[in-house]
Amino acid sequence: MKASEIRELSSEDLNDKLKDARAELFNLRFQMATSQLDNTARVKQVKTDIARILTEMRARELSA
């Protein structure tokens, strides 16, 4: 997910995306532990998405 896409989302959508991303990261870690994960690069992508979402949420908090 690009930063420009994240900026366009509402606060509620950001919270939903954050919950989904954290759940996906949990599942990916579980798959990695059981050697069922095919695409290990996806873990880094999800972590980056979480960081982008948290950064945008913090920026909105500071500007308010």
mmCIF file of C-alpha atoms in Angstrom:
data_model
loop_
_atom_site.group_PDB
_atom_site.id
_atom_site.type_symbol
_atom_site.label_atom_id
_atom_site.label_comp_id
_atom_site.label_asym_id
_atom_site.label_seq_id
_atom_site.Cartn_x
_atom_site.Cartn_y
_atom_site.Cartn_z
ATOM 1 C CA MET A 1 0.000 0.000 0.000
ATOM 2 C CA LYS A 2 1.386 3.377 -0.987
ATOM 3 C CA ALA A 3 1.653 6.331 1.373
ATOM 4 C CA SER A 4 -0.581 8.411 -0.900
ATOM 5 C CA GLU A 5 -3.310 5.767 -0.612
ATOM 6 C CA ILE A 6 -3.014 5.798 3.165
ATOM 7 C CA ARG A 7 -3.351 9.592 3.346
ATOM 8 C CA GLU A 8 -6.681 9.405 1.505
ATOM 9 C CA LEU A 9 -8.257 7.035 4.045
ATOM 10 C CA SER A 10 -10.406 8.179 6.936
ATOM 11 C CA SER A 11 -9.392 7.555 10.533
ATOM 12 C CA GLU A 12 -11.837 4.664 10.868
ATOM 13 C CA ASP A 13 -10.485 3.061 7.705
ATOM 14 C CA LEU A 14 -6.946 3.449 9.024
ATOM 15 C CA ASN A 15 -7.893 1.626 12.209
ATOM 16 C CA ASP A 16 -9.495 -1.171 10.183
ATOM 17 C CA LYS A 17 -6.456 -1.475 7.915
ATOM 18 C CA LEU A 18 -4.176 -1.556 10.954
ATOM 19 C CA LYS A 19 -6.159 -4.378 12.547
ATOM 20 C CA ASP A 20 -6.141 -6.339 9.289
ATOM 21 C CA ALA A 21 -2.412 -5.837 8.777
ATOM 22 C CA ARG A 22 -1.574 -6.929 12.313
ATOM 23 C CA ALA A 23 -3.735 -10.028 11.925
ATOM 24 C CA GLU A 24 -2.040 -10.829 8.616
ATOM 25 C CA LEU A 25 1.393 -10.372 10.191
ATOM 26 C CA PHE A 26 0.436 -12.774 12.985
ATOM 27 C CA ASN A 27 -0.689 -15.372 10.439
ATOM 28 C CA LEU A 28 2.478 -14.923 8.377
ATOM 29 C CA ARG A 29 4.655 -15.404 11.452
ATOM 30 C CA PHE A 30 2.706 -18.513 12.362
ATOM 31 C CA GLN A 31 3.169 -19.899 8.842
ATOM 32 C CA MET A 32 6.882 -19.095 8.974
ATOM 33 C CA ALA A 33 7.253 -20.960 12.264
ATOM 34 C CA THR A 34 5.581 -24.043 10.817
ATOM 35 C CA SER A 35 7.564 -23.832 7.545
ATOM 36 C CA GLN A 36 4.439 -23.266 5.438
ATOM 37 C CA LEU A 37 5.285 -19.746 4.255
ATOM 38 C CA ASP A 38 6.200 -19.507 0.574
ATOM 39 C CA ASN A 39 6.692 -15.763 0.155
ATOM 40 C CA THR A 40 8.882 -14.551 3.016
ATOM 41 C CA ALA A 41 9.121 -11.055 1.513
ATOM 42 C CA ARG A 42 5.456 -10.538 2.383
ATOM 43 C CA VAL A 43 6.386 -10.237 6.072
ATOM 44 C CA LYS A 44 8.504 -7.157 5.342
ATOM 45 C CA GLN A 45 5.768 -5.637 3.174
ATOM 46 C CA VAL A 46 3.179 -6.014 5.928
ATOM 47 C CA LYS A 47 5.528 -4.546 8.537
ATOM 48 C CA THR A 48 6.144 -1.565 6.259
ATOM 49 C CA ASP A 49 2.418 -1.070 5.756
ATOM 50 C CA ILE A 50 1.864 -1.117 9.521
ATOM 51 C CA ALA A 51 4.600 1.483 9.993
ATOM 52 C CA ARG A 52 3.095 3.715 7.301
ATOM 53 C CA ILE A 53 -0.352 3.504 8.857
ATOM 54 C CA LEU A 54 0.976 4.281 12.327
ATOM 55 C CA THR A 55 2.985 7.212 10.958
ATOM 56 C CA GLU A 56 -0.064 8.710 9.279
ATOM 57 C CA MET A 57 -2.165 8.230 12.414
ATOM 58 C CA ARG A 58 0.486 9.995 14.495
ATOM 59 C CA ALA A 59 0.774 12.852 11.984
ATOM 60 C CA ARG A 60 -2.993 13.396 12.154
ATOM 61 C CA GLU A 61 -2.849 13.309 15.941
ATOM 62 C CA LEU A 62 -0.139 15.971 16.043
ATOM 63 C CA SER A 63 -1.872 18.236 13.536
ATOM 64 C CA ALA A 64 -5.174 18.180 15.448
#
